[in-house]
Amino acid sequence: MSTTIARLAADHDGHHVTVTADDGVPISVRTFGADNATLTVVFVHGHCLRIESWSYLRDHLLRQWGPDTRMVFYDHRGHGGSGLADPATYTIDQLGHDLEAVLRAVAPTGPIILVGHSMGAMVTLAYARLFPEAIGTRVVGVGLIAGAANGVTEVGLGRFLHRYAVTSLQVAVLRAPRVMQVSKRMTRRLFEPILREAQFGSRKVNPRMAAVATAMLNDTPLLTMAAFLTSLMTFDETATLHRLGAIPALVLAGSADIVVPYAHSVVLASQLARSELVRLDGAGHSVILERAEEVALSIVALADRVCAAMTDPGPEYAAAG
């Protein structure tokens, strides 16, 4: 009986693995489903979030798929249970290399769908540039949720990200980390209503969901938060989108997202020939928490399209050059 209980508990919480990145940073990974599943879906979280940001969505997908589809979740360097690293490595390109290390370790064979939220969607696009040979071979589908290919400082809250302000913040964090961390906590309390509105859009949100999102943001080291801002400001993968045009894609966002406005998703979908664009009215940037069931259904539909394409690929189903 105790063995059965232990196994069920492990299934509920996933199988924990530590993957070592190419530069030695430990990456915390959690997997669900059978190792020999016919399809693996890898989830890439956003800036200042962690594995738990997928928890509501994961529960819906577990009910839909059971063990037949394998799911992989992991924390970026500097986030959650993964190790801290040199701030110079806190870039989206480095996260693309970390993603490849995770895939090599826990999904070395078989077809993969990458699903990224916010910065995770950007990491997915960077991965397509860094490892183009994987697109259409190992990676057979992508989900880009509340993401953008470029221009994150042009609309939405990103307009407040200016190079001088970001550089000043980064210098202050390095020089007086403890003082800045206290300041961060005080600022969070003052601006929590704005934060909730930015994350969750215009609909009334379950307080537990708001608490989960706020806790994840508060738990992220200030150095991690600040160091990634430069990479986010300069991010531009518009020239990469053609590499994903030959595989099924889901582009999904909330209409009330003021962090990465919905217009970015419209542009993304227009550049991906085999994409489905899904707009969730009233949802904010934390759409994966706020509207988890609807997002889960869209991901299931993406997986169904991927499986259909693998069964009857047609001449167009090949990696873009």
mmCIF file of C-alpha atoms in Angstrom:
data_model
loop_
_atom_site.group_PDB
_atom_site.id
_atom_site.type_symbol
_atom_site.label_atom_id
_atom_site.label_comp_id
_atom_site.label_asym_id
_atom_site.label_seq_id
_atom_site.Cartn_x
_atom_site.Cartn_y
_atom_site.Cartn_z
ATOM 1 C CA MET A 1 0.000 0.000 0.000
ATOM 2 C CA SER A 2 2.776 2.453 0.916
ATOM 3 C CA THR A 3 4.486 1.832 -2.438
ATOM 4 C CA THR A 4 1.256 2.582 -4.290
ATOM 5 C CA ILE A 5 0.722 5.794 -2.316
ATOM 6 C CA ALA A 6 4.309 6.865 -3.011
ATOM 7 C CA ARG A 7 3.890 6.187 -6.726
ATOM 8 C CA LEU A 8 0.634 8.168 -6.888
ATOM 9 C CA ALA A 9 2.250 11.048 -5.011
ATOM 10 C CA ALA A 10 5.171 11.023 -7.456
ATOM 11 C CA ASP A 11 2.748 11.005 -10.392
ATOM 12 C CA HIS A 12 0.896 13.999 -8.927
ATOM 13 C CA ASP A 13 4.073 15.996 -8.352
ATOM 14 C CA GLY A 14 5.967 14.681 -11.370
ATOM 15 C CA HIS A 15 9.378 13.110 -11.621
ATOM 16 C CA HIS A 16 12.121 15.518 -10.500
ATOM 17 C CA VAL A 17 15.364 15.679 -12.481
ATOM 18 C CA THR A 18 18.329 18.044 -12.352
ATOM 19 C CA VAL A 19 19.897 18.781 -15.729
ATOM 20 C CA THR A 20 23.312 20.422 -15.959
ATOM 21 C CA ALA A 21 23.521 23.282 -18.450
ATOM 22 C CA ASP A 22 26.548 23.553 -20.728
ATOM 23 C CA ASP A 23 28.230 25.985 -18.302
ATOM 24 C CA GLY A 24 27.477 23.857 -15.239
ATOM 25 C CA VAL A 25 24.348 25.638 -13.933
ATOM 26 C CA PRO A 26 21.840 23.144 -12.452
ATOM 27 C CA ILE A 27 18.424 23.278 -14.134
ATOM 28 C CA SER A 28 15.434 21.966 -12.168
ATOM 29 C CA VAL A 29 13.143 19.811 -14.327
ATOM 30 C CA ARG A 30 9.846 18.059 -13.620
ATOM 31 C CA THR A 31 8.344 15.486 -15.988
ATOM 32 C CA PHE A 32 4.904 13.873 -16.169
ATOM 33 C CA GLY A 33 3.797 10.897 -18.238
ATOM 34 C CA ALA A 34 5.499 7.835 -19.642
ATOM 35 C CA ASP A 35 9.091 8.036 -20.884
ATOM 36 C CA ASN A 36 8.059 6.103 -23.999
ATOM 37 C CA ALA A 37 5.095 8.354 -24.831
ATOM 38 C CA THR A 38 4.640 9.029 -28.535
ATOM 39 C CA LEU A 39 4.763 12.815 -28.025
ATOM 40 C CA THR A 40 6.576 15.104 -25.570
ATOM 41 C CA VAL A 41 5.365 18.643 -24.826
ATOM 42 C CA VAL A 42 7.947 20.945 -23.225
ATOM 43 C CA PHE A 43 6.761 24.070 -21.377
ATOM 44 C CA VAL A 44 8.990 27.169 -21.192
ATOM 45 C CA HIS A 45 7.942 29.727 -18.563
ATOM 46 C CA GLY A 46 8.115 33.501 -18.535
ATOM 47 C CA HIS A 47 10.280 36.158 -16.895
ATOM 48 C CA CYS A 48 10.214 36.036 -13.075
ATOM 49 C CA LEU A 49 7.994 32.946 -13.089
ATOM 50 C CA ARG A 50 8.741 29.247 -12.531
ATOM 51 C CA ILE A 51 7.387 25.719 -13.061
ATOM 52 C CA GLU A 52 4.397 26.470 -10.819
ATOM 53 C CA SER A 53 3.096 29.048 -13.294
ATOM 54 C CA TRP A 54 1.904 26.061 -15.360
ATOM 55 C CA SER A 55 0.188 24.257 -12.451
ATOM 56 C CA TYR A 56 -3.454 25.007 -13.336
ATOM 57 C CA LEU A 57 -2.845 24.314 -17.021
ATOM 58 C CA ARG A 58 -0.935 21.124 -16.215
ATOM 59 C CA ASP A 59 -3.834 19.784 -14.154
ATOM 60 C CA HIS A 60 -6.235 20.285 -17.062
ATOM 61 C CA LEU A 61 -3.832 18.626 -19.485
ATOM 62 C CA LEU A 62 -3.287 15.654 -17.177
ATOM 63 C CA ARG A 63 -7.045 15.074 -17.209
ATOM 64 C CA GLN A 64 -7.087 15.342 -21.006
ATOM 65 C CA TRP A 65 -4.017 13.258 -21.773
ATOM 66 C CA GLY A 66 -3.175 11.074 -18.791
ATOM 67 C CA PRO A 67 0.219 9.377 -19.177
ATOM 68 C CA ASP A 68 -0.073 9.004 -22.956
ATOM 69 C CA THR A 69 1.510 12.387 -23.671
ATOM 70 C CA ARG A 70 4.680 13.278 -21.792
ATOM 71 C CA MET A 71 4.999 16.770 -20.336
ATOM 72 C CA VAL A 72 8.260 18.454 -19.330
ATOM 73 C CA PHE A 73 8.468 21.589 -17.187
ATOM 74 C CA TYR A 74 11.634 23.328 -16.006
ATOM 75 C CA ASP A 75 12.874 26.482 -14.268
ATOM 76 C CA HIS A 76 15.129 28.891 -16.130
ATOM 77 C CA ARG A 77 18.513 29.670 -14.600
ATOM 78 C CA GLY A 78 18.079 32.160 -11.775
ATOM 79 C CA HIS A 79 14.421 31.176 -11.359
ATOM 80 C CA GLY A 80 12.618 28.740 -9.066
ATOM 81 C CA GLY A 81 14.604 25.638 -8.176
ATOM 82 C CA SER A 82 17.341 26.158 -10.773
ATOM 83 C CA GLY A 83 20.752 27.544 -9.878
ATOM 84 C CA LEU A 84 21.877 31.129 -9.926
ATOM 85 C CA ALA A 85 24.461 32.074 -12.530
ATOM 86 C CA ASP A 86 26.696 34.881 -13.706
ATOM 87 C CA PRO A 87 24.325 37.755 -14.605
ATOM 88 C CA ALA A 88 26.173 38.031 -17.927
ATOM 89 C CA THR A 89 24.509 34.729 -18.875
ATOM 90 C CA TYR A 90 21.010 36.021 -18.179
ATOM 91 C CA THR A 91 20.096 36.342 -21.850
ATOM 92 C CA ILE A 92 17.416 34.818 -24.038
ATOM 93 C CA ASP A 93 20.077 33.175 -26.218
ATOM 94 C CA GLN A 94 21.541 31.439 -23.167
ATOM 95 C CA LEU A 95 18.059 30.239 -22.240
ATOM 96 C CA GLY A 96 17.808 28.781 -25.741
ATOM 97 C CA HIS A 97 20.971 26.782 -25.069
ATOM 98 C CA ASP A 98 19.586 25.715 -21.678
ATOM 99 C CA LEU A 99 16.440 24.488 -23.422
ATOM 100 C CA GLU A 100 18.589 22.373 -25.734
ATOM 101 C CA ALA A 101 20.388 20.902 -22.700
ATOM 102 C CA VAL A 102 17.024 19.961 -21.179
ATOM 103 C CA LEU A 103 15.868 18.340 -24.421
ATOM 104 C CA ARG A 104 19.093 16.354 -24.768
ATOM 105 C CA ALA A 105 18.797 15.096 -21.210
ATOM 106 C CA VAL A 106 15.109 14.253 -20.843
ATOM 107 C CA ALA A 107 13.756 14.059 -24.409
ATOM 108 C CA PRO A 108 16.656 12.846 -26.580
ATOM 109 C CA THR A 109 14.383 11.043 -29.049
ATOM 110 C CA GLY A 110 10.869 11.356 -30.373
ATOM 111 C CA PRO A 111 8.774 14.316 -31.543
ATOM 112 C CA ILE A 112 8.534 17.436 -29.367
ATOM 113 C CA ILE A 113 6.129 20.365 -29.112
ATOM 114 C CA LEU A 114 7.542 23.508 -27.489
ATOM 115 C CA VAL A 115 5.062 25.717 -25.608
ATOM 116 C CA GLY A 116 6.375 29.054 -24.345
ATOM 117 C CA HIS A 117 4.653 31.755 -22.322
ATOM 118 C CA SER A 118 5.828 35.391 -22.526
ATOM 119 C CA MET A 119 9.644 35.306 -22.316
ATOM 120 C CA GLY A 120 9.322 31.542 -22.789
ATOM 121 C CA ALA A 121 7.775 32.169 -26.213
ATOM 122 C CA MET A 122 10.781 34.361 -27.009
ATOM 123 C CA VAL A 123 13.122 31.573 -25.898
ATOM 124 C CA THR A 124 11.285 29.229 -28.265
ATOM 125 C CA LEU A 125 11.869 31.619 -31.167
ATOM 126 C CA ALA A 126 15.543 32.004 -30.240
ATOM 127 C CA TYR A 127 15.854 28.211 -30.065
ATOM 128 C CA ALA A 128 14.592 27.960 -33.663
ATOM 129 C CA ARG A 129 17.455 30.239 -34.772
ATOM 130 C CA LEU A 130 20.109 28.578 -32.640
ATOM 131 C CA PHE A 131 19.116 25.013 -33.571
ATOM 132 C CA PRO A 132 17.440 25.239 -36.986
ATOM 133 C CA GLU A 133 18.140 21.573 -37.747
ATOM 134 C CA ALA A 134 15.738 20.612 -34.925
ATOM 135 C CA ILE A 135 12.744 22.382 -36.456
ATOM 136 C CA GLY A 136 10.579 19.944 -38.387
ATOM 137 C CA THR A 137 12.624 16.982 -37.157
ATOM 138 C CA ARG A 138 12.749 16.932 -33.337
ATOM 139 C CA VAL A 139 10.467 19.946 -32.858
ATOM 140 C CA VAL A 140 7.232 19.303 -34.743
ATOM 141 C CA GLY A 141 4.981 21.997 -33.263
ATOM 142 C CA VAL A 142 5.123 25.225 -31.256
ATOM 143 C CA GLY A 143 2.811 27.130 -28.950
ATOM 144 C CA LEU A 144 3.512 30.841 -28.483
ATOM 145 C CA ILE A 145 1.432 32.240 -25.618
ATOM 146 C CA ALA A 146 1.416 35.979 -24.827
ATOM 147 C CA GLY A 147 4.618 36.292 -26.836
ATOM 148 C CA ALA A 148 6.256 38.626 -29.324
ATOM 149 C CA ALA A 149 8.905 38.459 -32.014
ATOM 150 C CA ASN A 150 10.184 41.982 -31.354
ATOM 151 C CA GLY A 151 9.209 45.467 -30.238
ATOM 152 C CA VAL A 152 8.379 44.699 -26.600
ATOM 153 C CA THR A 153 9.370 48.268 -25.661
ATOM 154 C CA GLU A 154 7.119 49.878 -28.256
ATOM 155 C CA VAL A 155 3.652 49.127 -26.823
ATOM 156 C CA GLY A 156 2.217 48.077 -23.468
ATOM 157 C CA LEU A 157 4.119 48.309 -20.193
ATOM 158 C CA GLY A 158 7.369 47.695 -22.078
ATOM 159 C CA ARG A 159 7.285 51.350 -23.123
ATOM 160 C CA PHE A 160 8.618 52.154 -19.646
ATOM 161 C CA LEU A 161 11.762 50.101 -20.246
ATOM 162 C CA HIS A 162 14.434 52.620 -21.212
ATOM 163 C CA ARG A 163 18.100 51.685 -21.514
ATOM 164 C CA TYR A 164 19.293 54.311 -19.013
ATOM 165 C CA ALA A 165 16.703 53.310 -16.379
ATOM 166 C CA VAL A 166 17.419 49.593 -16.833
ATOM 167 C CA THR A 167 21.189 50.110 -16.626
ATOM 168 C CA SER A 168 20.796 52.219 -13.484
ATOM 169 C CA LEU A 169 18.658 49.503 -11.885
ATOM 170 C CA GLN A 170 21.193 46.805 -12.757
ATOM 171 C CA VAL A 171 24.070 48.819 -11.281
ATOM 172 C CA ALA A 172 22.082 49.514 -8.092
ATOM 173 C CA VAL A 173 21.216 45.831 -7.675
ATOM 174 C CA LEU A 174 24.858 44.820 -7.998
ATOM 175 C CA ARG A 175 26.075 47.493 -5.564
ATOM 176 C CA ALA A 176 23.395 47.213 -2.864
ATOM 177 C CA PRO A 177 21.447 43.959 -3.354
ATOM 178 C CA ARG A 178 19.973 43.787 0.171
ATOM 179 C CA VAL A 179 18.707 47.356 0.129
ATOM 180 C CA MET A 180 17.221 46.865 -3.313
ATOM 181 C CA GLN A 181 15.513 43.614 -2.274
ATOM 182 C CA VAL A 182 13.782 45.405 0.622
ATOM 183 C CA SER A 183 12.795 48.173 -1.786
ATOM 184 C CA LYS A 184 11.381 45.567 -4.133
ATOM 185 C CA ARG A 185 9.128 44.133 -1.414
ATOM 186 C CA MET A 186 7.835 47.590 -0.475
ATOM 187 C CA THR A 187 7.217 48.455 -4.117
ATOM 188 C CA ARG A 188 5.297 45.205 -4.612
ATOM 189 C CA ARG A 189 2.930 46.092 -1.752
ATOM 190 C CA LEU A 190 2.317 49.576 -3.112
ATOM 191 C CA PHE A 191 1.743 48.461 -6.686
ATOM 192 C CA GLU A 192 0.072 45.103 -6.110
ATOM 193 C CA PRO A 193 -3.308 46.288 -7.547
ATOM 194 C CA ILE A 194 -1.536 47.455 -10.717
ATOM 195 C CA LEU A 195 0.424 44.215 -10.874
ATOM 196 C CA ARG A 196 -2.764 42.186 -10.615
ATOM 197 C CA GLU A 197 -4.394 44.216 -13.368
ATOM 198 C CA ALA A 198 -1.317 43.827 -15.603
ATOM 199 C CA GLN A 199 -1.174 40.080 -15.102
ATOM 200 C CA PHE A 200 -4.864 39.215 -15.192
ATOM 201 C CA GLY A 201 -6.653 41.692 -17.431
ATOM 202 C CA SER A 202 -10.191 42.936 -16.969
ATOM 203 C CA ARG A 203 -12.030 39.969 -15.418
ATOM 204 C CA LYS A 204 -12.405 39.284 -11.708
ATOM 205 C CA VAL A 205 -9.735 36.768 -10.732
ATOM 206 C CA ASN A 206 -9.683 34.007 -8.153
ATOM 207 C CA PRO A 207 -7.643 35.437 -5.228
ATOM 208 C CA ARG A 208 -5.663 32.197 -5.035
ATOM 209 C CA MET A 209 -4.505 32.647 -8.624
ATOM 210 C CA ALA A 210 -3.462 36.227 -7.911
ATOM 211 C CA ALA A 211 -1.589 35.069 -4.815
ATOM 212 C CA VAL A 212 0.252 32.366 -6.779
ATOM 213 C CA ALA A 213 1.368 34.842 -9.450
ATOM 214 C CA THR A 214 2.425 37.484 -6.922
ATOM 215 C CA ALA A 215 4.374 34.943 -4.855
ATOM 216 C CA MET A 216 6.303 33.726 -7.902
ATOM 217 C CA LEU A 217 7.237 37.263 -8.860
ATOM 218 C CA ASN A 218 8.248 38.115 -5.293
ATOM 219 C CA ASP A 219 10.368 34.978 -4.959
ATOM 220 C CA THR A 220 12.457 35.750 -8.033
ATOM 221 C CA PRO A 221 15.826 37.305 -7.088
ATOM 222 C CA LEU A 222 15.975 40.976 -8.010
ATOM 223 C CA LEU A 223 19.277 40.390 -9.825
ATOM 224 C CA THR A 224 17.568 37.816 -12.055
ATOM 225 C CA MET A 225 14.718 40.182 -12.809
ATOM 226 C CA ALA A 226 16.995 43.111 -13.628
ATOM 227 C CA ALA A 227 19.665 41.240 -15.587
ATOM 228 C CA PHE A 228 17.219 39.772 -18.132
ATOM 229 C CA LEU A 229 15.727 43.186 -18.979
ATOM 230 C CA THR A 230 18.506 44.101 -21.433
ATOM 231 C CA SER A 231 17.906 40.941 -23.460
ATOM 232 C CA LEU A 232 14.155 41.555 -23.462
ATOM 233 C CA MET A 233 14.610 45.142 -24.640
ATOM 234 C CA THR A 234 16.784 44.200 -27.605
ATOM 235 C CA PHE A 235 14.921 41.016 -28.543
ATOM 236 C CA ASP A 236 14.163 40.648 -32.271
ATOM 237 C CA GLU A 237 13.519 37.286 -33.912
ATOM 238 C CA THR A 238 11.422 38.448 -36.863
ATOM 239 C CA ALA A 239 13.994 36.934 -39.241
ATOM 240 C CA THR A 240 13.558 33.569 -37.509
ATOM 241 C CA LEU A 241 9.818 33.164 -38.030
ATOM 242 C CA HIS A 242 10.162 31.593 -41.477
ATOM 243 C CA ARG A 243 11.880 28.601 -39.872
ATOM 244 C CA LEU A 244 8.666 27.780 -38.005
ATOM 245 C CA GLY A 245 6.319 28.286 -40.937
ATOM 246 C CA ALA A 246 6.322 24.621 -41.978
ATOM 247 C CA ILE A 247 5.154 23.170 -38.659
ATOM 248 C CA PRO A 248 1.815 23.549 -36.837
ATOM 249 C CA ALA A 249 1.752 26.489 -34.447
ATOM 250 C CA LEU A 250 -0.602 27.889 -31.835
ATOM 251 C CA VAL A 251 -0.487 31.639 -31.198
ATOM 252 C CA LEU A 252 -2.609 32.581 -28.182
ATOM 253 C CA ALA A 253 -3.036 35.703 -26.074
ATOM 254 C CA GLY A 254 -5.536 37.658 -24.022
ATOM 255 C CA SER A 255 -7.213 40.735 -25.439
ATOM 256 C CA ALA A 256 -6.569 42.645 -22.186
ATOM 257 C CA ASP A 257 -2.836 41.873 -21.954
ATOM 258 C CA ILE A 258 -1.075 45.184 -21.253
ATOM 259 C CA VAL A 259 2.351 43.590 -20.732
ATOM 260 C CA VAL A 260 2.679 42.040 -24.204
ATOM 261 C CA PRO A 261 -0.409 43.352 -26.025
ATOM 262 C CA TYR A 262 -2.473 41.099 -28.285
ATOM 263 C CA ALA A 263 -1.268 42.969 -31.389
ATOM 264 C CA HIS A 264 2.062 41.127 -31.051
ATOM 265 C CA SER A 265 0.257 37.796 -31.428
ATOM 266 C CA VAL A 266 -1.552 39.017 -34.537
ATOM 267 C CA VAL A 267 1.809 39.838 -36.109
ATOM 268 C CA LEU A 268 3.267 36.474 -35.070
ATOM 269 C CA ALA A 269 0.373 34.502 -36.522
ATOM 270 C CA SER A 270 0.499 36.441 -39.786
ATOM 271 C CA GLN A 271 4.090 35.270 -40.296
ATOM 272 C CA LEU A 272 3.488 31.579 -39.507
ATOM 273 C CA ALA A 273 1.813 29.758 -42.384
ATOM 274 C CA ARG A 274 0.433 26.883 -40.297
ATOM 275 C CA SER A 275 -0.605 28.834 -37.222
ATOM 276 C CA GLU A 276 -3.916 29.047 -35.418
ATOM 277 C CA LEU A 277 -4.534 32.409 -33.719
ATOM 278 C CA VAL A 278 -6.595 32.244 -30.509
ATOM 279 C CA ARG A 279 -7.790 35.402 -28.730
ATOM 280 C CA LEU A 280 -9.218 35.061 -25.228
ATOM 281 C CA ASP A 281 -11.366 38.111 -24.590
ATOM 282 C CA GLY A 282 -10.746 39.878 -21.294
ATOM 283 C CA ALA A 283 -7.691 37.784 -20.382
ATOM 284 C CA GLY A 284 -4.461 39.410 -19.247
ATOM 285 C CA HIS A 285 -0.821 38.420 -19.414
ATOM 286 C CA SER A 286 -1.245 35.542 -16.940
ATOM 287 C CA VAL A 287 -3.648 33.836 -19.318
ATOM 288 C CA ILE A 288 -2.161 30.415 -18.480
ATOM 289 C CA LEU A 289 -3.397 30.860 -14.903
ATOM 290 C CA GLU A 290 -6.500 32.920 -15.519
ATOM 291 C CA ARG A 291 -7.938 30.883 -18.401
ATOM 292 C CA ALA A 292 -6.105 27.595 -17.914
ATOM 293 C CA GLU A 293 -8.891 25.342 -19.192
ATOM 294 C CA GLU A 294 -9.306 27.227 -22.468
ATOM 295 C CA VAL A 295 -5.539 27.378 -23.015
ATOM 296 C CA ALA A 296 -5.327 23.639 -22.310
ATOM 297 C CA LEU A 297 -7.969 22.891 -24.944
ATOM 298 C CA SER A 298 -6.028 24.952 -27.489
ATOM 299 C CA ILE A 299 -2.818 23.043 -26.674
ATOM 300 C CA VAL A 300 -4.671 19.723 -27.030
ATOM 301 C CA ALA A 301 -5.921 20.888 -30.434
ATOM 302 C CA LEU A 302 -2.341 21.813 -31.401
ATOM 303 C CA ALA A 303 -1.139 18.343 -30.399
ATOM 304 C CA ASP A 304 -3.930 16.790 -32.463
ATOM 305 C CA ARG A 305 -2.853 18.837 -35.490
ATOM 306 C CA VAL A 306 0.752 17.791 -34.954
ATOM 307 C CA CYS A 307 -0.173 14.102 -34.745
ATOM 308 C CA ALA A 308 -2.280 14.403 -37.907
ATOM 309 C CA ALA A 309 0.628 16.088 -39.705
ATOM 310 C CA MET A 310 3.026 13.329 -38.626
ATOM 311 C CA THR A 311 0.607 10.663 -39.834
ATOM 312 C CA ASP A 312 0.073 12.314 -43.220
ATOM 313 C CA PRO A 313 2.791 14.972 -43.495
ATOM 314 C CA GLY A 314 2.413 16.052 -47.115
ATOM 315 C CA PRO A 315 5.174 17.684 -49.173
ATOM 316 C CA GLU A 316 5.122 20.943 -47.190
ATOM 317 C CA TYR A 317 5.982 19.326 -43.832
ATOM 318 C CA ALA A 318 9.722 19.909 -43.767
ATOM 319 C CA ALA A 319 12.053 22.210 -41.912
ATOM 320 C CA ALA A 320 12.264 25.651 -43.432
ATOM 321 C CA GLY A 321 15.700 26.516 -44.683
#
